[in-house]
Short mmCIF file of C-alpha atoms in Angstrom, two decimals:
data_model
loop_
_atom_site.label_atom_id
_atom_site.label_comp_id
_atom_site.label_asym_id
_atom_site.label_seq_id
_atom_site.Cartn_x
_atom_site.Cartn_y
_atom_site.Cartn_z
CA ILE A 55 -101.77 0.85 -73.88
CA ASN A 56 -99.66 2.61 -76.27
CA GLY A 57 -96.72 0.12 -75.64
CA THR A 58 -96.92 0.64 -71.61
CA LYS A 59 -98.46 -2.05 -69.38
CA TYR A 60 -100.72 -1.39 -66.63
CA GLY A 61 -101.57 -3.76 -63.73
CA ILE A 62 -104.61 -3.80 -61.69
CA ILE A 63 -105.04 -5.55 -58.36
CA GLY A 64 -108.19 -6.11 -56.80
CA LEU A 65 -109.35 -6.60 -53.45
CA THR A 66 -112.95 -7.26 -51.70
CA THR A 67 -113.52 -5.91 -48.43
CA LEU A 68 -112.42 -7.36 -45.00
CA GLU A 69 -115.96 -7.53 -43.65
CA LEU A 70 -116.99 -10.05 -46.26
CA ALA A 71 -117.79 -12.41 -43.73
CA THR A 72 -120.40 -10.22 -42.17
CA SER A 73 -121.37 -8.85 -45.43
CA VAL A 74 -122.79 -11.89 -46.90
CA ARG A 75 -126.26 -13.46 -46.56
CA HIS A 76 -124.76 -16.28 -44.58
CA PRO A 77 -121.21 -17.28 -43.94
CA ASP A 78 -121.55 -20.62 -45.97
CA LEU A 79 -122.27 -18.61 -49.22
CA LEU A 80 -118.32 -18.08 -48.60
CA GLY A 81 -117.68 -21.51 -50.32
CA GLY A 82 -114.75 -21.81 -48.15
CA ALA A 83 -112.88 -18.76 -49.23
CA GLU A 84 -110.55 -17.53 -46.72
CA ILE A 85 -110.57 -13.89 -45.61
CA GLN A 86 -107.06 -12.33 -44.62
CA ASN A 87 -106.84 -9.47 -42.29
CA LEU A 88 -105.47 -6.49 -42.89
CA GLU A 89 -101.75 -6.95 -42.10
CA GLU A 90 -102.11 -10.43 -44.31
CA THR A 91 -103.58 -8.40 -47.14
CA ILE A 92 -100.88 -5.92 -47.30
CA GLU A 93 -98.16 -8.63 -47.28
CA THR A 94 -100.41 -10.52 -50.17
CA VAL A 95 -100.82 -7.05 -52.01
CA GLN A 96 -97.04 -6.44 -52.04
CA LYS A 97 -96.38 -9.87 -53.29
CA GLU A 98 -98.56 -9.15 -55.97
CA ILE A 99 -96.74 -5.90 -56.99
CA ASP A 100 -93.40 -7.59 -56.91
CA ARG A 101 -94.82 -10.28 -59.70
CA LEU A 102 -96.05 -7.50 -61.89
CA LYS A 103 -93.05 -5.35 -61.83
CA GLU A 104 -90.95 -8.68 -62.46
CA ASN A 105 -93.31 -8.81 -65.57
CA GLY A 106 -92.16 -5.27 -66.71
CA VAL A 107 -95.37 -3.53 -65.15
CA GLU A 108 -94.73 -0.26 -64.08
CA ARG A 109 -97.59 1.52 -63.57
CA ILE A 110 -99.86 -0.18 -60.75
CA ILE A 111 -103.77 0.46 -59.83
CA LEU A 112 -105.15 -1.01 -56.88
CA LEU A 113 -108.96 -1.40 -56.97
CA PRO A 114 -110.19 -2.14 -53.52
CA HIS A 115 -113.62 -2.39 -51.79
CA ALA A 116 -112.03 -1.81 -48.57
CA GLY A 117 -112.90 1.66 -47.67
CA TYR A 118 -110.71 4.90 -47.47
CA GLU A 119 -109.21 4.70 -44.40
CA ILE A 120 -107.68 1.18 -45.11
CA ASP A 121 -106.83 2.40 -48.54
CA LYS A 122 -104.48 4.88 -47.01
CA GLU A 123 -102.94 2.57 -44.80
CA ILE A 124 -102.31 0.18 -47.78
CA ALA A 125 -100.71 2.75 -49.53
CA ARG A 126 -98.21 3.66 -46.88
CA LYS A 127 -97.17 0.45 -45.98
CA THR A 128 -96.55 -1.27 -49.48
CA SER A 129 -94.32 0.16 -52.23
CA GLY A 130 -95.06 0.08 -55.88
CA ILE A 131 -98.91 1.39 -55.90
CA ASP A 132 -99.48 4.45 -58.18
CA VAL A 133 -103.32 4.76 -58.04
CA ILE A 134 -105.97 3.58 -55.57
CA VAL A 135 -109.51 3.62 -57.02
CA SER A 136 -111.45 3.51 -53.68
CA GLY A 137 -114.75 2.09 -52.74
CA HIS A 138 -117.16 0.58 -50.14
CA SER A 139 -116.86 3.75 -47.62
CA HIS A 140 -118.53 5.96 -50.11
CA ASP A 141 -116.54 8.98 -49.85
CA ILE A 142 -116.72 12.11 -51.86
CA ILE A 143 -113.29 12.56 -52.52
CA GLU A 144 -112.45 15.89 -54.24
CA SER A 145 -109.16 17.32 -55.75
CA THR A 146 -105.66 16.30 -54.71
CA LYS A 147 -104.66 16.99 -51.13
CA SER A 148 -101.08 16.11 -49.94
CA GLY A 149 -101.42 13.65 -46.60
CA GLU A 150 -105.02 13.13 -47.42
CA ASN A 151 -105.57 11.30 -50.93
CA TYR A 152 -102.21 11.91 -52.03
CA VAL A 153 -100.07 10.04 -49.65
CA PHE A 154 -96.66 8.64 -50.02
CA SER A 155 -95.74 4.76 -50.17
CA LYS A 156 -92.98 2.85 -47.91
CA THR A 157 -90.40 4.24 -50.41
CA LYS A 158 -91.77 7.58 -50.44
CA GLU A 159 -93.23 7.51 -53.83
CA PRO A 160 -96.55 9.33 -54.56
CA VAL A 161 -99.87 7.24 -54.29
CA LEU A 162 -103.14 8.87 -55.56
CA ILE A 163 -106.46 7.77 -53.88
CA VAL A 164 -109.78 8.58 -55.62
CA GLN A 165 -113.39 7.70 -54.91
CA ALA A 166 -116.66 9.18 -56.20
CA GLY A 167 -119.28 8.79 -53.53
CA ASP A 168 -121.82 5.99 -54.37
CA ASN A 169 -124.46 4.95 -56.46
CA GLY A 170 -123.17 6.95 -59.71
CA ARG A 171 -124.05 10.15 -57.89
CA TYR A 172 -120.59 11.52 -59.41
CA TYR A 173 -117.63 10.79 -61.89
CA GLY A 174 -114.21 11.48 -61.74
CA ILE A 175 -111.52 12.26 -64.00
CA CYS A 176 -108.04 12.05 -63.16
CA ASP A 177 -105.04 13.49 -65.13
CA ILE A 178 -101.76 11.99 -64.03
CA GLU A 179 -98.00 12.67 -65.50
CA PHE A 180 -95.58 9.87 -64.86
CA ASP A 181 -91.77 9.79 -65.20
CA GLU A 182 -89.83 7.20 -67.54
CA ASN A 183 -89.83 5.18 -64.39
CA GLY A 184 -93.72 4.86 -63.68
CA VAL A 185 -93.29 7.44 -60.80
CA ILE A 186 -96.25 9.91 -60.24
CA GLN A 187 -94.79 13.59 -61.11
CA LYS A 188 -98.30 15.79 -61.29
CA ALA A 189 -101.71 14.65 -60.61
CA THR A 190 -105.28 16.20 -60.72
CA ASN A 191 -108.36 14.81 -59.50
CA ASN A 192 -111.90 16.17 -60.31
CA LEU A 193 -115.32 15.19 -59.74
CA TYR A 194 -118.66 15.72 -61.42
CA LYS A 195 -122.13 15.56 -60.48
CA THR A 196 -124.25 13.28 -62.33
CA GLU A 197 -128.03 13.73 -63.06
CA ASN A 198 -128.23 10.43 -61.13
CA LYS A 199 -131.09 8.99 -63.53
CA LYS A 200 -131.23 6.94 -66.58
CA SER A 201 -131.31 8.36 -70.02
CA PRO A 202 -134.40 7.47 -72.50
CA LEU A 203 -131.48 5.59 -74.38
CA ILE A 204 -130.64 3.64 -71.29
CA ASN A 205 -134.43 2.89 -70.35
CA HIS A 206 -135.07 1.71 -74.03
CA LEU A 207 -131.78 -0.95 -74.06
CA VAL A 208 -132.86 -2.10 -70.65
CA ASP A 209 -136.56 -2.53 -71.72
CA SER A 210 -135.52 -4.32 -75.46
CA THR A 211 -133.41 -6.37 -73.66
CA LEU A 212 -135.49 -7.34 -70.12
CA GLY A 213 -138.88 -6.60 -71.67
CA LYS A 214 -140.85 -3.40 -70.57
CA SER A 215 -141.45 -3.14 -66.99
CA PRO A 216 -145.16 -2.66 -65.95
CA VAL A 217 -146.10 0.97 -64.30
CA ILE A 218 -147.68 0.61 -60.97
CA ALA A 219 -147.78 3.98 -59.70
CA THR A 220 -146.78 7.62 -60.37
CA VAL A 221 -144.37 9.45 -57.82
CA SER A 222 -145.43 12.85 -57.64
CA GLN A 223 -142.97 14.20 -54.89
CA THR A 224 -139.85 12.58 -53.65
CA VAL A 225 -136.60 13.51 -51.92
CA GLU A 226 -132.88 12.93 -52.80
CA ASN A 227 -131.12 9.69 -51.60
CA PRO A 228 -129.50 10.59 -48.13
CA LYS A 229 -126.09 11.80 -48.51
CA ASN A 230 -125.07 8.84 -45.84
CA ARG A 231 -127.72 6.48 -46.22
CA ARG A 232 -126.38 4.23 -43.50
CA ILE A 233 -127.59 6.75 -40.66
CA GLU A 234 -130.30 8.66 -42.35
CA THR A 235 -133.85 7.67 -43.12
CA ASN A 236 -136.27 9.04 -45.82
CA GLY A 237 -139.78 8.56 -46.90
CA TRP A 238 -139.20 5.69 -49.36
CA SER A 239 -137.43 3.59 -46.45
CA ASN A 240 -140.46 4.33 -44.44
CA VAL A 241 -142.83 3.14 -47.13
CA ILE A 242 -141.02 -0.13 -47.62
CA VAL A 243 -140.71 -1.32 -43.89
CA ASP A 244 -144.27 0.06 -43.43
CA SER A 245 -145.30 -2.47 -46.28
CA MET A 246 -143.61 -5.05 -44.38
CA THR A 247 -145.86 -4.87 -41.29
CA SER A 248 -148.78 -4.25 -43.28
CA GLU A 249 -148.82 -7.18 -45.73
CA LEU A 250 -147.65 -9.70 -43.30
CA GLY A 251 -149.51 -8.48 -40.27
CA THR A 252 -146.68 -8.12 -37.62
CA ASP A 253 -146.27 -5.83 -34.63
CA ILE A 254 -142.96 -4.33 -36.27
CA ALA A 255 -140.33 -4.62 -38.88
CA LEU A 256 -137.01 -3.85 -39.16
CA ILE A 257 -134.46 -3.20 -42.52
CA ASN A 258 -130.99 -2.14 -42.62
CA ALA A 259 -130.82 1.46 -43.90
CA ALA A 260 -128.00 0.35 -46.24
CA ASN A 261 -130.28 -1.92 -48.02
CA ILE A 262 -132.15 1.35 -49.37
CA ARG A 263 -130.14 1.91 -52.44
CA LYS A 264 -131.75 4.43 -54.31
CA VAL A 265 -134.89 6.80 -53.93
CA PRO A 266 -137.38 6.68 -57.19
CA ALA A 267 -137.40 9.71 -59.31
CA LEU A 268 -140.58 11.75 -60.26
CA GLY A 269 -142.72 10.27 -62.77
CA ASN A 270 -144.08 6.87 -63.42
CA LEU A 271 -142.67 4.06 -61.10
CA THR A 272 -142.35 0.54 -62.75
CA GLU A 273 -141.99 -2.81 -60.79
CA ARG A 274 -138.19 -2.63 -62.25
CA MET A 275 -137.66 0.79 -60.57
CA VAL A 276 -138.81 -0.81 -57.16
CA THR A 277 -136.49 -3.61 -57.34
CA GLU A 278 -133.60 -1.47 -58.39
CA THR A 279 -133.95 0.42 -54.93
CA THR A 280 -133.68 -2.77 -52.77
CA PRO A 281 -131.59 -5.12 -55.17
CA TYR A 282 -130.63 -8.09 -53.25
CA GLY A 283 -133.55 -10.48 -53.46
CA ASN A 284 -133.68 -11.46 -49.73
CA LYS A 285 -136.54 -13.35 -48.42
CA LEU A 286 -138.47 -11.98 -45.49
CA VAL A 287 -138.50 -13.92 -42.07
CA LYS A 288 -141.42 -13.57 -39.82
CA THR A 289 -140.47 -14.34 -36.03
CA THR A 290 -140.74 -13.13 -32.70
CA ILE A 291 -138.32 -11.05 -30.66
CA THR A 292 -138.33 -10.22 -27.34
CA GLU A 293 -138.07 -6.57 -26.05
CA ALA A 294 -134.70 -7.21 -24.52
CA GLU A 295 -133.74 -8.39 -27.76
CA LEU A 296 -135.11 -5.53 -29.64
CA VAL A 297 -133.56 -2.94 -27.26
CA GLU A 298 -130.14 -4.54 -27.75
CA ALA A 299 -130.44 -4.66 -31.40
CA LEU A 300 -131.35 -0.84 -31.62
CA LYS A 301 -128.56 -0.07 -29.39
CA PHE A 302 -126.07 -2.09 -31.48
CA ALA A 303 -127.25 -0.29 -34.43
CA SER A 304 -127.31 2.96 -33.00
CA LYS A 305 -123.40 3.18 -32.56
CA SER A 306 -123.15 3.69 -36.61
CA ILE A 307 -123.49 7.16 -36.37
CA VAL A 308 -120.23 7.34 -34.63
CA HIS A 309 -118.34 5.11 -37.04
CA PRO A 310 -116.55 6.74 -39.71
CA SER A 311 -117.97 4.52 -42.38
CA GLY A 312 -121.68 4.65 -40.78
CA ASN A 313 -121.08 0.75 -40.44
CA PRO A 314 -123.31 -1.32 -40.19
CA GLY A 315 -126.04 1.03 -40.29
CA LEU A 316 -129.05 2.26 -38.53
CA LEU A 317 -132.31 -0.07 -38.24
CA LEU A 318 -135.19 1.34 -39.72
CA PRO A 319 -138.44 0.51 -38.20
CA SER A 320 -142.07 0.37 -38.69
CA ASN A 321 -144.17 0.87 -35.76
CA LEU A 322 -141.28 2.07 -33.65
CA LYS A 323 -139.69 5.40 -32.92
CA TYR A 324 -136.75 6.27 -31.20
CA ASP A 325 -133.88 8.55 -30.78
CA VAL A 326 -130.12 8.65 -30.85
CA ASP A 327 -127.84 11.23 -29.61
CA SER A 328 -124.54 12.23 -31.30
CA ASN A 329 -122.51 9.90 -29.24
CA GLY A 330 -124.46 6.87 -30.79
CA ASN A 331 -126.52 6.32 -27.63
CA LEU A 332 -129.97 4.89 -27.75
CA MET A 333 -131.98 7.64 -25.76
CA ASN A 334 -135.73 6.16 -25.81
CA LEU A 335 -137.66 3.58 -27.75
CA ARG A 336 -141.56 4.00 -28.41
CA TYR A 337 -143.87 1.05 -29.74
CA THR A 338 -146.89 2.27 -31.88
CA LYS A 339 -149.95 0.28 -32.12
CA ASN A 340 -153.40 1.93 -33.43
CA GLY A 341 -151.78 5.33 -33.46
CA VAL A 342 -150.91 5.16 -29.57
CA GLU A 343 -147.56 5.17 -28.63
CA GLN A 344 -146.03 3.15 -25.82
CA LYS A 345 -143.04 3.67 -24.27
CA ILE A 346 -140.35 0.98 -23.82
CA ASP A 347 -137.80 0.98 -20.94
CA ILE A 348 -134.53 0.75 -22.36
CA GLU A 349 -132.66 0.23 -19.39
CA ASN A 350 -135.23 -2.63 -17.95
CA PRO A 351 -136.83 -4.14 -21.14
CA SER A 352 -139.74 -6.17 -19.99
CA ASP A 353 -140.67 -9.84 -20.92
CA LYS A 354 -143.11 -8.70 -23.56
CA THR A 355 -142.68 -10.46 -27.08
CA TYR A 356 -143.13 -8.82 -30.52
CA SER A 357 -144.13 -10.49 -33.95
CA ILE A 358 -141.52 -9.32 -36.17
CA ILE A 359 -140.53 -9.01 -40.03
CA ILE A 360 -136.76 -8.93 -40.80
CA ASP A 361 -135.01 -10.16 -44.25
CA GLU A 362 -132.67 -13.03 -44.18
CA TYR A 363 -129.51 -10.82 -44.38
CA LEU A 364 -130.33 -9.63 -40.58
CA PHE A 365 -131.42 -12.92 -39.85
CA LYS A 366 -128.55 -15.11 -40.57
CA ASN A 367 -125.70 -12.90 -41.16
CA GLY A 368 -123.21 -11.69 -38.43
CA GLU A 369 -123.20 -7.69 -39.17
CA TYR A 370 -126.15 -7.53 -36.84
CA ALA A 371 -125.41 -10.04 -34.10
CA PRO A 372 -128.41 -9.17 -31.95
CA LEU A 373 -130.75 -9.91 -34.75
CA ASN A 374 -129.53 -13.58 -35.30
CA LEU A 375 -132.82 -14.64 -33.25
CA LYS A 376 -133.17 -18.43 -32.27
CA HIS A 377 -137.17 -18.15 -32.31
CA ASP A 378 -139.00 -20.21 -34.55
CA PHE A 379 -139.58 -18.57 -37.82
CA GLU A 380 -141.11 -18.50 -41.36
CA ILE A 381 -139.60 -17.56 -44.65
CA PHE A 382 -141.61 -15.45 -47.33
CA ASN A 383 -140.40 -15.14 -50.87
CA PHE A 384 -143.07 -12.49 -52.63
CA ASP A 385 -144.01 -12.54 -56.32
CA LYS A 386 -142.34 -9.55 -57.48
CA LYS A 387 -146.00 -8.44 -58.70
CA VAL A 388 -147.46 -9.32 -55.07
CA GLU A 389 -144.62 -7.35 -53.55
CA ILE A 390 -144.92 -4.20 -55.94
CA SER A 391 -148.61 -3.98 -55.24
CA MET A 392 -147.98 -4.03 -51.62
CA LEU A 393 -145.57 -1.55 -51.48
CA CYS A 394 -147.69 1.11 -53.23
CA GLN A 395 -150.89 0.93 -51.48
#
């Protein structure tokens, strides 16, 4: 740009093995640990500099805390456009998002939350050697909805999506959707038990990517709220397995990033304390609550609906159930009408 070479280095998450639906989907790709990643990044920086690149941007999907460690243990990165942890990083704070590399050169780290809720503008001044002299970092809140022009372009490309309901009341997407619930999540998980007639259902909170806005609700809008296209798995779960899974997920509320996230239930209610401990668990049937002893679960079993991600991946290990199962792949129209009854 204007005679100046910029280098961009990309990194995906260190949690890749557990964030895919099944490890086989990695296709043999190797995942490096953080120490190995730092060594690889430094080698790539050195290669770029040998080719006359003096301004280097790291584009990782690893999380804010990991990005700070990479910035401090390498030399040559100027800006890190962070992701994965969904942090809202405002302004420029020394020691926080304005840190110093192994050779004491400044590194600016920026991140703008998640799902397009903010956009950021940075102004950076470099010296003749490509070292940052001044930097500003400003975030601005978006309307978080598509403009009529975008809607027109999408409809003209993909075809107009049928309107299947009208949303008259709604709530904002949770600030940290990994550890909070909302009404739209309840609609989705309750529809799973309703459609397939099971005792309970569970979805991971991070699966719900947005909440529909007021007004007409189309099939496409529903698909956008849960965009992964996972099939649903119907199986059984013992009371002990259920308690273990909820105890495991409850620890998410004390994890800095909220990983892996709460499990949102249908026909279950549970409470978690501020230390991430499961406090109690109740099963609801025909409007009647039945307490489950979380310290001494019975030998009772429940029919359950979860999706392929929970059933097969490593992020929620307690839900890698070994019982017989059926897989359901809903036609979009069937799925949408189910959701909106």
